[in-house]
Amino acid sequence: MGGDQRTVVEILLADHPFEGFLDPIRRRAAEFGAAHPGYEVRISTYRYWTGRDEFIRILDQGRVPALVDVFFTETQRARDAVAAAGGPLFTPVERAVAGRQEILGEPVVLDDFVETARRYYSYDGELVSLPFSVSTGLLYANMTMLREAGITEVPQDWEGLEAACRVVLSGSASQGASHGVAWAIDGWFFQHYAAQQGGLLVDHANGRAGRAQTVDLASEELLAWITWWQRLHKEGQYLHTGVAQDWAGTFDAFIEGRVPFLLNSSVMAERLVAAGTEAGIEVVTDRLPRNGAVPYSGDVLGGDSLWLAAGLSPEVEDGALAFLQYLLNPENAAVWHKSSRFIPVTHGSHRLLEAEGWFAEKPHHLTAPRQLAASDGSAAATGALVGELAGMHADLVQAMTDVLEQGADPARRFAQATVAAQRRLDDYNTETAKRWAAR
């Protein structure tokens, strides 16, 4: 309680490097306090992409605010976090809601989340944290350039993309394009292409049926993607900027007309379409190209979710849970989509946006939810739940850089990456067991 006898609900959010990114959430916090005079929501932040070590230190201290924003790669770490007083640092949100239909008058939205997001953040059928900012990878196409080359449809699979790149790059049709396609060397895309082909990164059903113990970064599915990527590079179709995780450089290459195709996050759809319009080109979105030789399973998500601290007083816990419902009710989830460009995370917000004509005006925002909705719900498509996932991403990035820049053999190099990732996971699991034994 503060001096005015209000119950304080503290929330730690990840602040993205976009101007005013968290302003809508600060407004929601003020609105919630006005509607619930007995409560005050206080927001603090940590750096999103560059603050992983800072975030891990926060978890390791065993003391957190009532609500914590957790990046998807750290989901297992949050599940394993131990409170300073012993026991789990977080409690599953669905368990805390305990079947209630409303909390402090705020309607509960747990059953309204889009299925892919609910599956990712659930364990044993229980929703552990609330999906907040959800994204997926997309294919962006310069339709102005494609039509000049006689291409009227965006390719749907690897073979079609490769053929389209060849056509654009042939003769006068290239219009100055130096390569066919670009994307950042990032671990997230490896996850996408394992998932699409039904491949698992780790054992125990991708960590969904038990703690992940064994890593495989050289699976048949991943090597299919890697060797195709390597061939595109050798043939001059894939643009390697020379910088790992070069999201900005590949964005610029696409807008500047150096490539007709780009793989990037769905969050960038609005920025890419707007930048294209300014550059005099029509940018359209489509689903990530797939391996047409195998059945499609689904694409993974990115983003973050909101976790509820364990051991809160009943007043603080109910305030935190009520704020979550308010933050993600249909109206507010729709507003968050419009400002952040993450996908509408609830069915209610999607219906509201559709009724407003938002998707008719901005069809590029429909591609991501449709892609995620096409998932077959398998463990592969849901995505890996594993400790040190961010570290595995780093191993994948370094291995692919060696393949592209040094001509390393993919099978051998990714077998080495598997050894490194296995060591990371073994160390993580050992340290986790020690931490729990000590508490």
Short mmCIF file of C-alpha atoms in Angstrom, two decimals, residues 126-401:
data_model
loop_
_atom_site.label_atom_id
_atom_site.label_comp_id
_atom_site.label_asym_id
_atom_site.label_seq_id
_atom_site.Cartn_x
_atom_site.Cartn_y
_atom_site.Cartn_z
CA GLU A 126 -2.24 -25.11 -18.83
CA LEU A 127 -1.65 -21.56 -20.02
CA VAL A 128 1.48 -20.52 -18.15
CA SER A 129 1.90 -16.91 -19.32
CA LEU A 130 -0.19 -14.50 -21.39
CA PRO A 131 0.81 -13.95 -25.01
CA PHE A 132 1.38 -10.23 -25.38
CA SER A 133 3.47 -9.36 -28.43
CA VAL A 134 3.28 -12.08 -31.09
CA SER A 135 4.97 -12.09 -34.48
CA THR A 136 6.04 -14.50 -37.20
CA GLY A 137 8.31 -14.39 -40.23
CA LEU A 138 6.93 -13.33 -43.62
CA LEU A 139 7.98 -13.07 -47.25
CA TYR A 140 7.96 -9.55 -48.71
CA ALA A 141 7.84 -9.07 -52.47
CA ASN A 142 8.55 -6.05 -54.68
CA MET A 143 5.57 -6.49 -57.01
CA THR A 144 6.62 -3.54 -59.16
CA MET A 145 9.86 -5.31 -60.02
CA LEU A 146 8.16 -8.70 -60.39
CA ARG A 147 5.53 -7.44 -62.82
CA GLU A 148 8.24 -5.81 -64.94
CA ALA A 149 9.77 -9.29 -65.16
CA GLY A 150 6.42 -10.83 -66.12
CA ILE A 151 5.75 -12.41 -62.69
CA THR A 152 2.25 -11.80 -61.36
CA GLU A 153 2.10 -14.19 -58.39
CA VAL A 154 4.29 -14.35 -55.29
CA PRO A 155 6.07 -17.74 -55.17
CA GLN A 156 4.91 -20.11 -52.44
CA ASP A 157 7.78 -22.58 -52.18
CA TRP A 158 11.57 -22.75 -52.48
CA GLU A 159 11.48 -23.90 -56.08
CA GLY A 160 9.14 -21.10 -57.09
CA LEU A 161 11.19 -18.48 -55.26
CA GLU A 162 14.38 -19.68 -56.88
CA ALA A 163 12.78 -19.60 -60.35
CA ALA A 164 11.41 -16.10 -59.78
CA CYS A 165 14.83 -14.86 -58.67
CA ARG A 166 16.38 -16.23 -61.87
CA VAL A 167 13.80 -14.49 -64.04
CA VAL A 168 14.24 -11.14 -62.31
CA LEU A 169 18.02 -11.34 -62.49
CA SER A 170 18.09 -12.25 -66.17
CA GLY A 171 18.90 -9.47 -68.65
CA SER A 172 17.05 -6.17 -68.54
CA ALA A 173 14.41 -7.51 -66.16
CA SER A 174 16.75 -7.07 -63.21
CA GLN A 175 16.19 -3.29 -63.04
CA GLY A 176 19.38 -2.95 -61.06
CA ALA A 177 18.79 -5.86 -58.68
CA SER A 178 22.07 -7.53 -57.73
CA HIS A 179 20.55 -10.59 -56.03
CA GLY A 180 17.19 -12.30 -55.76
CA VAL A 181 16.46 -12.53 -52.04
CA ALA A 182 17.80 -11.42 -48.68
CA TRP A 183 17.21 -12.27 -45.06
CA ALA A 184 19.13 -11.86 -41.82
CA ILE A 185 21.24 -14.75 -40.61
CA ASP A 186 19.21 -15.26 -37.46
CA GLY A 187 18.37 -18.31 -35.37
CA TRP A 188 14.66 -17.55 -35.64
CA PHE A 189 14.60 -18.49 -39.31
CA PHE A 190 16.19 -21.86 -38.53
CA GLN A 191 13.35 -22.46 -36.10
CA HIS A 192 10.85 -21.55 -38.80
CA TYR A 193 12.29 -23.96 -41.33
CA ALA A 194 12.61 -26.86 -38.91
CA ALA A 195 8.97 -26.28 -37.88
CA GLN A 196 7.67 -25.98 -41.43
CA GLN A 197 9.03 -29.40 -42.34
CA GLY A 198 7.99 -31.12 -39.11
CA GLY A 199 11.49 -31.12 -37.64
CA LEU A 200 12.35 -30.93 -33.94
CA LEU A 201 15.23 -28.98 -32.42
CA VAL A 202 15.24 -30.99 -29.19
CA ASP A 203 13.95 -34.27 -27.79
CA HIS A 204 10.84 -34.92 -25.67
CA ALA A 205 8.56 -33.56 -28.37
CA ASN A 206 10.52 -30.31 -28.70
CA GLY A 207 10.56 -30.00 -24.90
CA ARG A 208 6.77 -30.08 -24.78
CA ALA A 209 6.46 -33.53 -23.21
CA GLY A 210 9.33 -33.26 -20.73
CA ARG A 211 12.53 -31.35 -20.12
CA ALA A 212 14.65 -31.12 -23.27
CA GLN A 213 17.89 -33.07 -22.88
CA THR A 214 19.20 -33.58 -26.41
CA VAL A 215 19.77 -31.07 -29.22
CA ASP A 216 19.91 -31.69 -32.97
CA LEU A 217 20.96 -28.73 -35.12
CA ALA A 218 21.93 -30.98 -38.01
CA SER A 219 18.59 -32.68 -38.60
CA GLU A 220 17.42 -33.70 -42.06
CA GLU A 221 14.94 -30.82 -42.04
CA LEU A 222 17.47 -28.17 -41.08
CA LEU A 223 20.08 -29.44 -43.52
CA ALA A 224 17.53 -29.29 -46.33
CA TRP A 225 17.03 -25.59 -45.58
CA ILE A 226 20.74 -24.91 -45.04
CA THR A 227 21.93 -26.60 -48.23
CA TRP A 228 19.24 -24.81 -50.28
CA TRP A 229 20.35 -21.52 -48.72
CA GLN A 230 23.99 -22.33 -49.49
CA ARG A 231 23.16 -23.03 -53.13
CA LEU A 232 21.27 -19.76 -53.47
CA HIS A 233 24.33 -17.99 -52.12
CA LYS A 234 26.73 -19.78 -54.46
CA GLU A 235 24.51 -18.98 -57.45
CA GLY A 236 24.38 -15.30 -56.53
CA GLN A 237 20.70 -15.31 -55.66
CA TYR A 238 20.95 -14.88 -51.88
CA LEU A 239 22.39 -11.55 -50.73
CA HIS A 240 24.78 -11.97 -47.84
CA THR A 241 25.50 -8.49 -46.49
CA GLY A 242 28.51 -9.73 -44.56
CA VAL A 243 26.87 -8.97 -41.23
CA ALA A 244 25.14 -11.57 -39.05
CA GLN A 245 21.60 -10.75 -37.92
CA ASP A 246 21.57 -7.82 -40.33
CA TRP A 247 17.87 -6.98 -40.17
CA ALA A 248 18.49 -3.33 -41.04
CA GLY A 249 20.87 -4.02 -43.92
CA THR A 250 18.56 -6.53 -45.59
CA PHE A 251 15.61 -4.14 -45.11
CA ASP A 252 17.56 -1.42 -46.93
CA ALA A 253 18.61 -3.78 -49.71
CA PHE A 254 14.97 -4.61 -50.40
CA ILE A 255 13.68 -1.03 -50.35
CA GLU A 256 16.60 0.14 -52.50
CA GLY A 257 15.68 -2.42 -55.17
CA ARG A 258 18.79 -4.56 -54.81
CA VAL A 259 16.61 -7.64 -54.19
CA PRO A 260 12.99 -8.32 -55.18
CA PHE A 261 12.33 -10.60 -52.18
CA LEU A 262 12.93 -10.26 -48.45
CA LEU A 263 12.30 -12.50 -45.44
CA ASN A 264 11.63 -10.44 -42.33
CA SER A 265 9.38 -10.21 -39.28
CA SER A 266 5.66 -9.56 -39.58
CA VAL A 267 6.21 -6.61 -37.23
CA MET A 268 7.96 -4.83 -40.10
CA ALA A 269 5.03 -5.11 -42.52
CA GLU A 270 3.77 -1.57 -42.01
CA ARG A 271 7.25 -0.07 -42.21
CA LEU A 272 8.17 -2.02 -45.33
CA VAL A 273 4.92 -1.17 -47.13
CA ALA A 274 5.28 2.50 -46.20
CA ALA A 275 8.95 2.64 -47.18
CA GLY A 276 8.07 0.95 -50.47
CA THR A 277 5.39 3.52 -51.21
CA GLU A 278 7.88 6.30 -50.55
CA ALA A 279 10.37 4.60 -52.87
CA GLY A 280 7.73 4.17 -55.58
CA ILE A 281 7.35 0.40 -55.33
CA GLU A 282 4.45 -1.83 -54.33
CA VAL A 283 5.34 -4.14 -51.45
CA VAL A 284 3.12 -7.12 -50.70
CA THR A 285 3.30 -9.71 -47.94
CA ASP A 286 2.95 -13.46 -48.24
CA ARG A 287 3.63 -16.54 -46.17
CA LEU A 288 7.21 -17.74 -45.86
CA PRO A 289 8.18 -19.95 -48.83
CA ARG A 290 8.02 -23.63 -47.99
CA ASN A 291 9.84 -26.80 -48.99
CA GLY A 292 7.40 -28.10 -51.57
CA ALA A 293 8.83 -31.62 -51.33
CA VAL A 294 7.46 -32.26 -47.81
CA PRO A 295 4.14 -31.64 -46.02
CA TYR A 296 3.79 -28.28 -44.31
CA SER A 297 3.48 -28.34 -40.50
CA GLY A 298 3.45 -24.68 -39.51
CA ASP A 299 5.53 -21.63 -38.67
CA VAL A 300 6.75 -20.58 -35.25
CA LEU A 301 6.00 -17.36 -33.44
CA GLY A 302 8.24 -14.74 -31.91
CA GLY A 303 7.65 -11.94 -29.45
CA ASP A 304 7.04 -12.11 -25.72
CA SER A 305 4.54 -12.95 -22.99
CA LEU A 306 3.57 -11.67 -19.54
CA TRP A 307 4.34 -13.77 -16.47
CA LEU A 308 2.78 -13.59 -13.01
CA ALA A 309 5.08 -13.67 -9.98
CA ALA A 310 4.42 -16.34 -7.38
CA GLY A 311 3.84 -15.55 -3.72
CA LEU A 312 1.97 -12.28 -4.18
CA SER A 313 -0.59 -11.10 -1.66
CA PRO A 314 -4.19 -11.79 -2.78
CA GLU A 315 -4.77 -8.07 -3.38
CA VAL A 316 -1.69 -7.63 -5.56
CA GLU A 317 -2.30 -10.89 -7.45
CA ASP A 318 -5.90 -9.97 -8.26
CA GLY A 319 -4.80 -6.49 -9.33
CA ALA A 320 -2.14 -7.97 -11.60
CA LEU A 321 -4.55 -10.52 -13.09
CA ALA A 322 -7.24 -7.88 -13.61
CA PHE A 323 -4.76 -5.58 -15.35
CA LEU A 324 -3.76 -8.42 -17.68
CA GLN A 325 -7.39 -8.95 -18.67
CA TYR A 326 -7.86 -5.21 -19.23
CA LEU A 327 -4.64 -4.91 -21.23
CA LEU A 328 -5.68 -7.74 -23.53
CA ASN A 329 -9.42 -7.19 -23.85
CA PRO A 330 -10.55 -6.94 -27.50
CA GLU A 331 -10.44 -3.15 -27.69
CA ASN A 332 -7.05 -2.77 -26.06
CA ALA A 333 -5.48 -5.73 -27.88
CA ALA A 334 -6.65 -4.13 -31.16
CA VAL A 335 -5.09 -0.81 -30.17
CA TRP A 336 -1.84 -2.58 -29.26
CA HIS A 337 -1.78 -4.25 -32.68
CA LYS A 338 -2.26 -0.91 -34.42
CA SER A 339 0.54 0.78 -32.50
CA SER A 340 3.06 -2.06 -32.18
CA ARG A 341 2.25 -4.03 -35.38
CA PHE A 342 2.35 -7.33 -33.49
CA ILE A 343 -0.51 -9.59 -34.58
CA PRO A 344 -3.95 -9.30 -32.93
CA VAL A 345 -3.44 -11.87 -30.20
CA THR A 346 -7.10 -12.60 -29.42
CA HIS A 347 -9.97 -13.63 -31.66
CA GLY A 348 -12.02 -10.77 -30.24
CA SER A 349 -9.46 -8.15 -31.26
CA HIS A 350 -9.21 -9.69 -34.73
CA ARG A 351 -12.97 -9.55 -35.20
CA LEU A 352 -13.06 -5.96 -34.00
CA LEU A 353 -10.34 -4.90 -36.44
CA GLU A 354 -12.08 -6.74 -39.26
CA ALA A 355 -15.39 -5.00 -38.48
CA GLU A 356 -13.64 -1.63 -38.48
CA GLY A 357 -12.30 -2.28 -41.98
CA TRP A 358 -8.70 -2.26 -40.75
CA PHE A 359 -7.66 -5.35 -42.73
CA ALA A 360 -9.49 -4.17 -45.86
CA GLU A 361 -7.42 -0.99 -45.68
CA LYS A 362 -4.19 -2.74 -44.66
CA PRO A 363 -4.26 -6.31 -46.01
CA HIS A 364 -0.55 -6.74 -45.23
CA HIS A 365 -1.55 -7.22 -41.58
CA LEU A 366 -3.67 -10.28 -42.41
CA THR A 367 -0.83 -12.47 -43.67
CA ALA A 368 0.76 -13.18 -40.29
CA PRO A 369 -2.39 -14.35 -38.46
CA ARG A 370 -3.33 -16.49 -41.45
CA GLN A 371 0.11 -18.09 -41.51
CA LEU A 372 -0.01 -18.92 -37.80
CA ALA A 373 -3.57 -20.24 -38.14
CA ALA A 374 -2.37 -22.74 -40.77
CA SER A 375 -0.33 -24.64 -38.14
CA ASP A 376 -1.11 -28.32 -37.70
CA GLY A 377 -0.64 -27.96 -33.93
CA SER A 378 2.23 -30.45 -33.78
CA ALA A 379 5.17 -30.12 -31.41
CA ALA A 380 7.35 -29.16 -34.38
CA ALA A 381 5.04 -26.36 -35.44
CA THR A 382 4.54 -25.15 -31.87
CA GLY A 383 8.27 -24.51 -31.43
CA ALA A 384 11.00 -25.65 -29.07
CA LEU A 385 10.72 -25.17 -25.31
CA VAL A 386 14.31 -25.45 -24.15
CA GLY A 387 16.87 -23.77 -21.92
CA GLU A 388 19.57 -21.73 -23.66
CA LEU A 389 17.51 -21.32 -26.82
CA ALA A 390 19.09 -17.91 -27.43
CA GLY A 391 22.52 -19.51 -27.16
CA MET A 392 21.50 -22.17 -29.68
CA HIS A 393 20.46 -19.35 -32.01
CA ALA A 394 23.98 -17.97 -31.69
CA ASP A 395 25.47 -21.39 -32.55
CA LEU A 396 23.27 -21.59 -35.64
CA VAL A 397 24.22 -18.09 -36.76
CA GLN A 398 27.95 -18.76 -36.41
CA ALA A 399 27.71 -22.09 -38.23
CA MET A 400 25.80 -20.57 -41.15
CA THR A 401 28.25 -17.68 -41.37
#
